[in-house]
Coordinates of C-alpha atoms in Angstrom, one line a residue:
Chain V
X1300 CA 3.8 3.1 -45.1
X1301 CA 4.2 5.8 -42.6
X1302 CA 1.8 6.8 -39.9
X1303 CA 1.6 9.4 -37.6
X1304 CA 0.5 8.8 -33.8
X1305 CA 0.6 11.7 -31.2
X1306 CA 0.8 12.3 -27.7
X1307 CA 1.6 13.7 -24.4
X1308 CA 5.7 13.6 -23.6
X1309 CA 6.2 12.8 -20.1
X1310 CA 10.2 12.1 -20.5
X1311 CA 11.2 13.8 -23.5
X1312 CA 13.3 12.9 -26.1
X1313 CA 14.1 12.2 -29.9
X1314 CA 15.0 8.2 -31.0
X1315 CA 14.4 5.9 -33.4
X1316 CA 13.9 2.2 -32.7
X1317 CA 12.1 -1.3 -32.7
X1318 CA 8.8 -1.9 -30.9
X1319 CA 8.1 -4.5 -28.1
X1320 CA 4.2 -4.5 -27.8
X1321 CA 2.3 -6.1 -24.6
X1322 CA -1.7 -6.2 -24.4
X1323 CA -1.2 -6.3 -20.5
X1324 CA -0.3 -4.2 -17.8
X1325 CA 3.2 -4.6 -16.7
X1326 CA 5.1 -4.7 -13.3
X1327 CA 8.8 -4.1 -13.0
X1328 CA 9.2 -5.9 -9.9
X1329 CA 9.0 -9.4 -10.1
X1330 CA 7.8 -9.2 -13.7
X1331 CA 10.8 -8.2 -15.2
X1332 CA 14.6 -9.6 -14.4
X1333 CA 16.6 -6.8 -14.5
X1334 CA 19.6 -8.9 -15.2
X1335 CA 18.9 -10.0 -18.2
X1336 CA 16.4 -7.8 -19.5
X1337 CA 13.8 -10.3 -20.4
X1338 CA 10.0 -10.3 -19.0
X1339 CA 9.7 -12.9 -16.3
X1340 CA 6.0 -12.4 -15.7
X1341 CA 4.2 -15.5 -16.3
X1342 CA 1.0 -14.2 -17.2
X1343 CA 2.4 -12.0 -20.2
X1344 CA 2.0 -12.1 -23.6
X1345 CA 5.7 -11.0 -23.9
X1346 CA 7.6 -13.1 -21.7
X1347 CA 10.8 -14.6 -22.2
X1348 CA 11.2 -11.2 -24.6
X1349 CA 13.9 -9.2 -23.9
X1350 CA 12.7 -5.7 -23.6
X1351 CA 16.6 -4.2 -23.6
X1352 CA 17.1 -1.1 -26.3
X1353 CA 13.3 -1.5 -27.5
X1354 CA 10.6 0.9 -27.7
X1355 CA 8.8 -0.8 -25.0
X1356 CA 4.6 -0.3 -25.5
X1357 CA 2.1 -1.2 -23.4
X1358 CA -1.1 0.0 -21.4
X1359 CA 0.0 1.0 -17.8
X1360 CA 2.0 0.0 -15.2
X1361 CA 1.2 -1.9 -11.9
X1362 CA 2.5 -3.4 -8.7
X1363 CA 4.7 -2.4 -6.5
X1364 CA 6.3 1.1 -6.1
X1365 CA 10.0 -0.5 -5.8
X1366 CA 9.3 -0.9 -9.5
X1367 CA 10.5 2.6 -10.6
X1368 CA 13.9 2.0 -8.3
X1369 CA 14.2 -1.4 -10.5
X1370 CA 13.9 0.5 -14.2
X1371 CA 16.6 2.8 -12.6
X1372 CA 18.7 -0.1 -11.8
X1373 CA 18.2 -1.3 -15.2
X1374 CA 19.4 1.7 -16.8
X1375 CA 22.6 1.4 -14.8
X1376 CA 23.3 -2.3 -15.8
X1377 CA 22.4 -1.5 -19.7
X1378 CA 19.3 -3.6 -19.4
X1379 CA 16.4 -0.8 -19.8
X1380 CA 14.2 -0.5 -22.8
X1381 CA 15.3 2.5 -25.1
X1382 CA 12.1 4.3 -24.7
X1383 CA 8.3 3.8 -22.9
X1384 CA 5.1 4.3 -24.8
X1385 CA 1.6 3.8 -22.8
X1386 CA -2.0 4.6 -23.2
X1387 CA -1.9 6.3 -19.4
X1388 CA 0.9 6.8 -17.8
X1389 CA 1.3 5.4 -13.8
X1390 CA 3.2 6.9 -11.2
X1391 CA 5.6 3.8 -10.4
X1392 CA 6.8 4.1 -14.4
X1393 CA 6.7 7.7 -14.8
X1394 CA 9.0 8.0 -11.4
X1395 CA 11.2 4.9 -13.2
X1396 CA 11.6 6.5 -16.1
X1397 CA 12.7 10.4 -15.0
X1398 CA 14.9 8.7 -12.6
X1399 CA 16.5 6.6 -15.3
X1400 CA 16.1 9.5 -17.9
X1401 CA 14.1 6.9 -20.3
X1402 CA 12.0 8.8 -22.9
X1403 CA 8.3 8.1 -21.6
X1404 CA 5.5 9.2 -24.0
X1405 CA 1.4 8.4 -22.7
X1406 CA -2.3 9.1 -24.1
X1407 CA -1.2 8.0 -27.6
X1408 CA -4.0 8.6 -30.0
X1409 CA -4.6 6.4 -32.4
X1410 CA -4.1 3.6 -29.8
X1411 CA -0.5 2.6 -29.8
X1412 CA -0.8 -1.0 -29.2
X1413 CA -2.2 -1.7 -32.8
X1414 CA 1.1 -1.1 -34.0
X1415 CA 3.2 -4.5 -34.0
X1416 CA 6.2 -6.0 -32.9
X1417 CA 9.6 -5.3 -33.9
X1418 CA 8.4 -2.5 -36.5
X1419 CA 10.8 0.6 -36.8
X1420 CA 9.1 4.0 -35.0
X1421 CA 10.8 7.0 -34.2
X1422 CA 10.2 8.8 -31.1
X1423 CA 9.9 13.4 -31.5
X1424 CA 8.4 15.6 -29.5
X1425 CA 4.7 14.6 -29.6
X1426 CA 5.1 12.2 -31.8
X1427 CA 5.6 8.6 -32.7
X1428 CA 5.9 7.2 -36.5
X1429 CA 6.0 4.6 -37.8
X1430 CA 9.0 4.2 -40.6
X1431 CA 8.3 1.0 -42.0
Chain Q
X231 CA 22.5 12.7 -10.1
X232 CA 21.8 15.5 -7.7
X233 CA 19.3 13.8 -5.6
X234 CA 17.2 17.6 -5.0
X235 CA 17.2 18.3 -8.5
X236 CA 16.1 14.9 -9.5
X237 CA 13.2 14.8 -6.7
X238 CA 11.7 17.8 -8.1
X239 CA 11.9 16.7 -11.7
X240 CA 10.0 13.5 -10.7
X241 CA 7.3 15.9 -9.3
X242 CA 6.8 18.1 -12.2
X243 CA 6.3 15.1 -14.1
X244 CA 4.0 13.1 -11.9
X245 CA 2.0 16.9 -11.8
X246 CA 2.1 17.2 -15.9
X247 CA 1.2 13.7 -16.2
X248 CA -1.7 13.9 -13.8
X249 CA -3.0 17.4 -14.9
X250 CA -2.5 18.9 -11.7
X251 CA -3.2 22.4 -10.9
X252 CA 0.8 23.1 -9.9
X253 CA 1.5 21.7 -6.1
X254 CA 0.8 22.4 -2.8
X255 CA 3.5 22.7 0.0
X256 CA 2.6 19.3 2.7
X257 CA 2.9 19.4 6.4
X258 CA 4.8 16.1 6.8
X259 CA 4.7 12.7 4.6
X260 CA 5.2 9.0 5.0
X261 CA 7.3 6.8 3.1
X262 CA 7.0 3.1 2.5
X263 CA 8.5 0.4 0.5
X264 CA 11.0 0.1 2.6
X265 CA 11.3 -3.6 3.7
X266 CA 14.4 -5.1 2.1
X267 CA 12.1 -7.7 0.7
X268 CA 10.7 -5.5 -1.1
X269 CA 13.4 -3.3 -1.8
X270 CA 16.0 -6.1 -2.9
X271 CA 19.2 -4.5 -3.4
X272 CA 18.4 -2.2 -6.2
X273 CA 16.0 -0.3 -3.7
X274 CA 18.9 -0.6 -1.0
X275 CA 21.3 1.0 -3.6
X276 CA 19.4 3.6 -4.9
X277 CA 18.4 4.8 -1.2
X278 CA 22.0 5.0 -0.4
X279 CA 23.3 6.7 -3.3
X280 CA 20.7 9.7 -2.4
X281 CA 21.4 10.0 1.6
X282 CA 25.5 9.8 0.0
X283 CA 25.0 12.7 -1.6
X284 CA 23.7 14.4 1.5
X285 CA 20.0 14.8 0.7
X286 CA 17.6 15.9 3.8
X287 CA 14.0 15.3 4.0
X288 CA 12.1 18.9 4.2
X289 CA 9.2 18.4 6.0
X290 CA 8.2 15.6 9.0
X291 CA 8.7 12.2 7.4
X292 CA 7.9 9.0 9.2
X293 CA 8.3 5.4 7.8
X294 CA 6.4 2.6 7.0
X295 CA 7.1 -0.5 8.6
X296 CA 10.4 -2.3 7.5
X297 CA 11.3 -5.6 7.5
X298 CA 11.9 -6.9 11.0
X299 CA 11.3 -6.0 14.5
X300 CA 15.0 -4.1 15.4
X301 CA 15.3 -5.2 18.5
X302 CA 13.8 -9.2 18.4
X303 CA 14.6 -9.6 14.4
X304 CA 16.3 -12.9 16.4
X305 CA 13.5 -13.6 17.8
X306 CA 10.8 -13.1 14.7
X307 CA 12.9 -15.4 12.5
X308 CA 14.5 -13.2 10.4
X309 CA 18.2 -14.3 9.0
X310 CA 21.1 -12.5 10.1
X311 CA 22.1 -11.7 6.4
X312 CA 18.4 -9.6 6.1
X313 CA 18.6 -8.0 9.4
X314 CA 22.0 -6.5 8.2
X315 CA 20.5 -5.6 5.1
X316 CA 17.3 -3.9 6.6
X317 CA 20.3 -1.8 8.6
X318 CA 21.1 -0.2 5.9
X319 CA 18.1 1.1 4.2
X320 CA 16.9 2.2 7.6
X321 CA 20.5 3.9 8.1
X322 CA 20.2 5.3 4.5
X323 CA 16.2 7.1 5.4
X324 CA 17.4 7.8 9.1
X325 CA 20.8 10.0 7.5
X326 CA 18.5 11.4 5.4
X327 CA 16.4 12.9 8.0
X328 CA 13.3 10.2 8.8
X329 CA 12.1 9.6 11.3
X330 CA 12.4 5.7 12.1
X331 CA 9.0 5.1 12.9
X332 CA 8.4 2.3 11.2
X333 CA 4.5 1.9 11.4
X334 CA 1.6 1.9 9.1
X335 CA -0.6 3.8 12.0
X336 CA 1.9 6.3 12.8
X337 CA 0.6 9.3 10.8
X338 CA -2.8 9.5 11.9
X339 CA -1.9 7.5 15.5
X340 CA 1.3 8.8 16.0
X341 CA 2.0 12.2 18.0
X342 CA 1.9 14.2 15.0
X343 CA -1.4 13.7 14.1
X344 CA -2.5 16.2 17.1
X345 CA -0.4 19.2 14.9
X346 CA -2.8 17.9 11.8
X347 CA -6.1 20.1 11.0
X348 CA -8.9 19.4 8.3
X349 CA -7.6 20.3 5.3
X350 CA -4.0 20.3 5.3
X351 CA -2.1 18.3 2.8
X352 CA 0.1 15.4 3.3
X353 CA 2.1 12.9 1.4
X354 CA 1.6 9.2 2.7
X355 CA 2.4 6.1 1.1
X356 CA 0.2 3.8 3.1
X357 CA -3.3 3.3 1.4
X358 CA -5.2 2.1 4.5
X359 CA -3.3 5.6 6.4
X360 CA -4.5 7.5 3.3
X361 CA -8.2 6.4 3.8
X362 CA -8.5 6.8 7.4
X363 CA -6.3 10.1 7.1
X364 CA -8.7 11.3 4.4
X365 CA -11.8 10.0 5.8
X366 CA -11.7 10.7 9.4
X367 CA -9.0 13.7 10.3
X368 CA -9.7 15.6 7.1
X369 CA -6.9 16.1 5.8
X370 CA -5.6 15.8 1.6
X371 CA -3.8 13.5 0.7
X372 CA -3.6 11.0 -3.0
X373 CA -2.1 7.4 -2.5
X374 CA 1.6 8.0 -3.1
X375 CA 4.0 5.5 -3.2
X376 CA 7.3 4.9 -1.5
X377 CA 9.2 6.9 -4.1
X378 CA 6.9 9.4 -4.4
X379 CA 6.6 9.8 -1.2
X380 CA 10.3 10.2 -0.6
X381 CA 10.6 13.0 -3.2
X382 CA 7.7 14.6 -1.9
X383 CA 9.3 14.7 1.5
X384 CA 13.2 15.9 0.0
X385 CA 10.8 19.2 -1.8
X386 CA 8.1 19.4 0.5
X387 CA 5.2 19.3 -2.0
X388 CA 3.1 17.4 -4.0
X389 CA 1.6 17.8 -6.9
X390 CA -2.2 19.5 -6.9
X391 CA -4.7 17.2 -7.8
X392 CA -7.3 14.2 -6.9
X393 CA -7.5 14.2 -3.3
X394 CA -6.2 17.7 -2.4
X395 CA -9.1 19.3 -4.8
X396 CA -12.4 19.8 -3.3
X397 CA -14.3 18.5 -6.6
X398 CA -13.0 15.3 -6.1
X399 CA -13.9 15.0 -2.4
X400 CA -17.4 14.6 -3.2
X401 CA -19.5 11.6 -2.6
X402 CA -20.0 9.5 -6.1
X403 CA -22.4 7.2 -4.3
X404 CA -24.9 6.6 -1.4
X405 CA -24.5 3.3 0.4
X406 CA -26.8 2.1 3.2
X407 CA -26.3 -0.3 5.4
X408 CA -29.2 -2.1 6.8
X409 CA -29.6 -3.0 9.4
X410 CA -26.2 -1.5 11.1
X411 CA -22.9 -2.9 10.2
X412 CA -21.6 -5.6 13.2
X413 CA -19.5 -4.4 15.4
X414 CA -15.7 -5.9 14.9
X415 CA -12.7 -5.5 12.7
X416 CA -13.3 -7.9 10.8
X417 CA -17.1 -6.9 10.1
X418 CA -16.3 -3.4 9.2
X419 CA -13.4 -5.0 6.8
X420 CA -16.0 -7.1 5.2
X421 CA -18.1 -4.3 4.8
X422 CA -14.9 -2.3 3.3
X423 CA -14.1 -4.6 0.7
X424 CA -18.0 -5.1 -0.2
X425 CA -17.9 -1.3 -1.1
X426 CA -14.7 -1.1 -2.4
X427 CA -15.3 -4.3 -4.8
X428 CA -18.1 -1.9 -7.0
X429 CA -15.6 -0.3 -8.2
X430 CA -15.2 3.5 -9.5
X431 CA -18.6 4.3 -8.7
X432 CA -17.0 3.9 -5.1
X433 CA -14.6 6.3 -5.2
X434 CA -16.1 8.2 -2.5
X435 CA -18.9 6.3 -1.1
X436 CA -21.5 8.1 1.7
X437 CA -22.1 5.5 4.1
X438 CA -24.9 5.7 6.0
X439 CA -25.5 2.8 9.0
X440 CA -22.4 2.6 10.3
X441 CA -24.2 3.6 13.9
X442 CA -22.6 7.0 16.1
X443 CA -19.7 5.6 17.3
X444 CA -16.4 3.3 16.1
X445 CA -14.1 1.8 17.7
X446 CA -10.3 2.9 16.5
X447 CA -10.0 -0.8 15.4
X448 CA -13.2 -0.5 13.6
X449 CA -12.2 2.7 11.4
X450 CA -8.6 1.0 11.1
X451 CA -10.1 -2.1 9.5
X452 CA -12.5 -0.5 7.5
X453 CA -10.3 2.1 5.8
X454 CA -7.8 -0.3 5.1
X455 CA -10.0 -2.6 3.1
X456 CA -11.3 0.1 1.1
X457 CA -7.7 1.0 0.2
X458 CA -7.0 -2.8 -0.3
X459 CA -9.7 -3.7 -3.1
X460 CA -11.0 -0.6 -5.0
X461 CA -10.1 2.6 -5.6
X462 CA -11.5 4.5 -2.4
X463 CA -9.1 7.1 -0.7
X464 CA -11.9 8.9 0.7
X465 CA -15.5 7.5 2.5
X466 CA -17.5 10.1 4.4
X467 CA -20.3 8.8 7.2
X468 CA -22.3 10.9 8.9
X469 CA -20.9 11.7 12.4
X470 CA -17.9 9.7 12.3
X471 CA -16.0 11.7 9.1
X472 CA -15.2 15.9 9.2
X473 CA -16.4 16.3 5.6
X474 CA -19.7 14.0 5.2
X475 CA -22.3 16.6 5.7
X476 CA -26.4 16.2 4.9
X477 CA -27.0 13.1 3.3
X478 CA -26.5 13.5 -0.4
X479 CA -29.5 13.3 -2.8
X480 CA -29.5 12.7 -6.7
X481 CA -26.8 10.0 -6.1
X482 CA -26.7 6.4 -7.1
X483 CA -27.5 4.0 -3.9
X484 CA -26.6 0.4 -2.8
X485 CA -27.8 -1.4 0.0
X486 CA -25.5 -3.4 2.1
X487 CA -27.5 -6.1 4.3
X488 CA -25.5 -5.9 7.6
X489 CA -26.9 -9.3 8.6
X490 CA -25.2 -10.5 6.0
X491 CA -22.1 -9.6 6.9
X492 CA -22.5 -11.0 10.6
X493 CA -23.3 -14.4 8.9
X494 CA -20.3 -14.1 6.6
X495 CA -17.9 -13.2 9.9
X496 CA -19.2 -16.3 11.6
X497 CA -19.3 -18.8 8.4
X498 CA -16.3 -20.5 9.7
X499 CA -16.3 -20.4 13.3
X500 CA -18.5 -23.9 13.6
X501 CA -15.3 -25.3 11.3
X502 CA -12.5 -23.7 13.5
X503 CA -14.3 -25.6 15.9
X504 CA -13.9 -28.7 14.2
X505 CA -10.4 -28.4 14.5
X506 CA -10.3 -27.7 10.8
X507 CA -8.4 -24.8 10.6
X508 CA -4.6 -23.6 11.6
X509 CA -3.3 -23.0 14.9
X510 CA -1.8 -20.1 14.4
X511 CA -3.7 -16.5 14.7
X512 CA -2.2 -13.4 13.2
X513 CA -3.6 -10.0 14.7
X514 CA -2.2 -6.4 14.0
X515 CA -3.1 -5.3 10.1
X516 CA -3.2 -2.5 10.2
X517 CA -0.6 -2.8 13.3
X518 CA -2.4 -2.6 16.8
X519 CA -2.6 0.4 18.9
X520 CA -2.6 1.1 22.5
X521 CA -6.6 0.2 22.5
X522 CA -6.2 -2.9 20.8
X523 CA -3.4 -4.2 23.2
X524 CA -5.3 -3.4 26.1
X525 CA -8.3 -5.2 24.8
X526 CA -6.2 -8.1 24.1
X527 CA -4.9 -8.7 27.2
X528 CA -8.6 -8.6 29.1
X529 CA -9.4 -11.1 26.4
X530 CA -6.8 -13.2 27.4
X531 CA -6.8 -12.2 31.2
X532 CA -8.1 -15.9 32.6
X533 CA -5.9 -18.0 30.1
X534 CA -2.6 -18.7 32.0
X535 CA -0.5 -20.1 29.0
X536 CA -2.0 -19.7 25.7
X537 CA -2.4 -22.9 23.0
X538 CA -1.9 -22.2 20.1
X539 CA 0.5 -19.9 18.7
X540 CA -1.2 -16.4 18.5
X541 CA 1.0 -13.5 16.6
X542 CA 0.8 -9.8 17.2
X543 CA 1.6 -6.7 15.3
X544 CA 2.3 -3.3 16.8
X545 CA 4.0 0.0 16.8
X546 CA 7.0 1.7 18.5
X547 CA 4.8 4.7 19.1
X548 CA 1.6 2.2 21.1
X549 CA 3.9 0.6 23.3
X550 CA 5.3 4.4 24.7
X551 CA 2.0 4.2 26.1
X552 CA 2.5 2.5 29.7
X553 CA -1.1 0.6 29.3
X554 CA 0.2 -0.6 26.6
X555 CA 3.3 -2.0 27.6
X556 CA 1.9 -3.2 30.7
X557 CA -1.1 -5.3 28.1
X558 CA 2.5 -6.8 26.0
X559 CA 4.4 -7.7 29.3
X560 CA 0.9 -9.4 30.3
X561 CA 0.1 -11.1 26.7
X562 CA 4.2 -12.4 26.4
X563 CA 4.5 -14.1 30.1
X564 CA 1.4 -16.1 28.3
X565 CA 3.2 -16.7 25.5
X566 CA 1.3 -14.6 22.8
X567 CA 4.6 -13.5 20.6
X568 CA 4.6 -9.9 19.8
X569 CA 6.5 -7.8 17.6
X570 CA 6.8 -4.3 16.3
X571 CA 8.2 -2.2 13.7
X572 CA 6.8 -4.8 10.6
X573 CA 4.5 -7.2 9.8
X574 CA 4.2 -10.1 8.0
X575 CA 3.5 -9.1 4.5
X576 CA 6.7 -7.1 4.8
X577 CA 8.6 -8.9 6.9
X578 CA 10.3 -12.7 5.8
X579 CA 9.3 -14.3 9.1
X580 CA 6.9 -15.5 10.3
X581 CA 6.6 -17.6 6.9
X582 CA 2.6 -19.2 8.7
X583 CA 3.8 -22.7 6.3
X584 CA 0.6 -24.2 7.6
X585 CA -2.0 -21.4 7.5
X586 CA -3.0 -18.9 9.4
X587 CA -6.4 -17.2 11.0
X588 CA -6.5 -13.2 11.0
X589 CA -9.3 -10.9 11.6
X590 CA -7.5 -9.3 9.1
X591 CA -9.3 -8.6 5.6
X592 CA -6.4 -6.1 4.2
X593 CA -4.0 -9.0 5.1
X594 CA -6.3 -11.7 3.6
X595 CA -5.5 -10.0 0.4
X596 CA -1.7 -9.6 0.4
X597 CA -0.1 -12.4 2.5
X598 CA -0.9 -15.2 0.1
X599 CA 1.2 -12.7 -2.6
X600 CA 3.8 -12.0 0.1
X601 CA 3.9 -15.8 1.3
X602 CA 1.7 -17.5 -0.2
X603 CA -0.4 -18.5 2.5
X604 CA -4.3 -17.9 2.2
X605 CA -5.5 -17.1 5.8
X606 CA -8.7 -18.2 6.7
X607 CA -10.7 -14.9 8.2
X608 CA -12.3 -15.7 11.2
X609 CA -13.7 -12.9 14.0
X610 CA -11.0 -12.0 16.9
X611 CA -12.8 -14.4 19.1
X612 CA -11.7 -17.5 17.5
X613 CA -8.1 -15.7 18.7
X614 CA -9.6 -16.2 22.4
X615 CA -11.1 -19.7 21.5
X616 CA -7.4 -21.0 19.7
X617 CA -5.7 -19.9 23.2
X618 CA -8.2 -20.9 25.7
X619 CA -7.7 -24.3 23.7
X620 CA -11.6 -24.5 22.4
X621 CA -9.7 -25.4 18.9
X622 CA -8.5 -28.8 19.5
X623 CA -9.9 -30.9 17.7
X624 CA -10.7 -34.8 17.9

């Protein structure tokens, strides 16, 4: 089944991959180890995940500013997430993510966390669909 | 990367993003997030690989405080290892052209605030700056972080919306306070977070009751606890704020009982007298100022040696003022310890392992996430009552 959502590119760009979904706000400093990829935050609904190479989706951003200087570290070390999908964008991930040249897409329609983890989307334009 | 190219991307998306009507050229901006706490070494590299390249600031920029006091980092606590690596982001922002002021007060304190006029736009990445920059000088500025800060600064503009339009700089509700707030810090914090804890509706509350006159400490506290627990960047009150005009009518209205907040400042004193609570007292969050110091050192004019341990927080820019350096000279032959350029959120040391007092509501909020110490708020007296050695106990 295919389905169609749209929205606003922040960071443009065209890609296929797998989603990562998170009900919760995330912070890139202190809730994610850039090391290794993996959500650290204890409070989330992904942790342990590694959110390396996937199409990363979740609500907004928050905590600290140093965040968007760690998502650029990430994309250095080959840890970042291969593209960011959120219902609003925030400025801490929107400054991470033209920084680090990471696709960022925001104000998805239908709501983009009702799609699941680890199903196949590809990224266009003002687009995101679903391939599986 | 070209680090001009780069910094001017980030603000065309930030100004997409937000829907902002284009940007407006800034008279100076502010950076923060630059303690190497904070930073860690990916904040450290980054800065370093855009002042490599060359990259100036192109407007005024001052700095947030850093990580340590530069001159008594020794002194503070602070590890050799961190002091060296606080060097070098302050070396990376000073090549690029910022101005090492290292203060949260600086841009409406500082000596550039005198070139500042009601409506001119700014950058700053301190909230409790933005509010009283907002609130009280007039001028336009949003709540930007350190990065955005810093690539507002390297273009000189910032992208055209919230704060810098006049729709938004309209009061959303009226808030009374009856009868008159308390005077103190840590009143008018109280009554900050109170407003700031309704949420949205707040986003530029009227307040009416906060008397004619404020002391600097007053406005200090109060705008930074509005920053602290709500979305606020704005409060207008009639006679103390450029912009709050004829009180509004049509709007939504709270009532804030003022008593109340005089009970709630004094809850704990009758326990800190008990010799319940720590012995250490932080003041100086948002950092002291010249007034502050002064008042301080009256306080403390009769005690010869303080008991206690009693912690203080200023700026570079307050002790160029020879009152104030003659308050500090007074206040350390007592043995108060005080330190500038940081503060303790941002700073590792001190680490207050058994608890710590502050007027402070701002700080209440952050230094159990920064340290994870939960300070017990108590009015500045109990700072007077913990050196005169009223706080015991047995």
């Amino acid at each position: 089944m295919k389905f169609r959502f749209s929205g606003k590119p922040v960071v443009k760009g065209n890609l296929e991959g797998r989603t990562l979904v998170s009900k919760y706000p995330l912070s890139f400093l202190g809730g994610v180890d850039p090391n290794s990829g993996r959500v650290i935050d204890p409070d989330s609904d992904i942790k342990g995940e590694s959110i390396t190479g996937k199409i990363l989706i979740y609500p907004t951003g928050k905590g600290s500013t140093v965040g968007s200087y760690v998502i650029y570290a990430m994309k250095k070390m080959g840890t970042a997430p291969l593209a960011i999908v959120l219902r609003e964008a925030d400025t801490v991930t929107i400054i991470g993510c033209v920084l680090a040249d990471i696709p960022l897409m925001h104000r998805v329609k239908p709501d983009p966390l009702s799609i699941g983890n680890n199903v196949r989307v590809m990224l266009s334009g003002d687009a995101l669909e679903v391939l599986e | 990367m070209d680090g001009k190219e780069l910094a001017e991307k980030v603000l065309v998306a930030l100004a997409e993003a937000k829907d902002a009507e284009g940007s407006v050229r800034i008279k100076n901006a502010h950076v923060s997030g630059i303690s190497y706490m904070n930073l860690g070494d990916y904040g450290l590299t980054f800065l370093e690989e855009l002042s490599d390249q060359g990259i100036k600031v192109a407007v005024p920029t001052s700095s947030n405080p850093c990580g340590m006091d530069r001159e008594l980092w020794n002194e503070q606590g602070v590890s050799k290892d961190f002091a060296e690596k606080q060097a070098r982001v302050n070396a990376a922002l000073e090549a690029m052209g910022v101005t090492p002021t290292y203060s949260c007060t600086f841009p409406y304190e500082g000596s550039w605030s005198s070139s500042l006029s009601r409506g001119d736009h700014v950058a700053w990445a301190e909230s409790s700056a933005v509010v009283f920059g907002n609130s009280i000088l007039g001028i336009r500025t949003n709540r930007e972080g350190g990065p955005s800060a810093l690539f507002s600064a390297i273009t000189g503009m910032t992208p055209n919306y919230g704060m810098h339009e006049d729709k938004n700089r309209e009061p959303t509700l009226l808030v009374r306070v009856e009868p008159p707030v308390p005077r103190g810090p840590l009143e008018w914090g109280l009554l900050g977070k109170k407003i700031a804890s309704i949420g949205e509706k707040a986003r530029v509350p009227y307040i009416d009751g906060l008397g004619k006159i404020a002391t600097k400490g007053e406005l200090k506290a109060i705008s930074a606890a509005l920053a602290t627990f709500g979305p606020t960047d704005l409060f207008l009150a009639p006679r103390l704020t450029p912009e709050a005009g004829a009180k509004p009518v049509g709007l939504d209205e709270i009532v804030i009982d003022g008593e109340e907040l005089e009970e709630s400042a004094r809850r704990d004193v009758e326990l800190a007298i008990k010799g319940d609570l720590p012995k250490a007292y932080f003041l100086g969050c948002p950092q002291y100022g010249v007034e502050d110091l002064v008042y301080l050192a009256r306080l403390f004019l009769n005690i010869e040696r303080i008991k206690g341990e009693i912690y203080v927080f200023t700026s570079a820019h307050a002790l160029s003022d020879p009152e104030a350096r003659e308050a500090v000279a007074s206040l350390r032959a007592k043995g108060v310890k005080i330190f500038k350029d940081t503060c303790p959120v941002f700073s590792p040391s001190p680490k207050f392992e058994k608890g710590v007092l502050t007027d402070s509501v701002k700080s209440s909020y952050y230094l159990p996430q920064s340290k994870g110490v939960k300070p017990s708020l108590e009015p500045t007296v109990v700072a007077f009552m913990l050196a005169n050695g009223e706080l015991e106990g047995e």
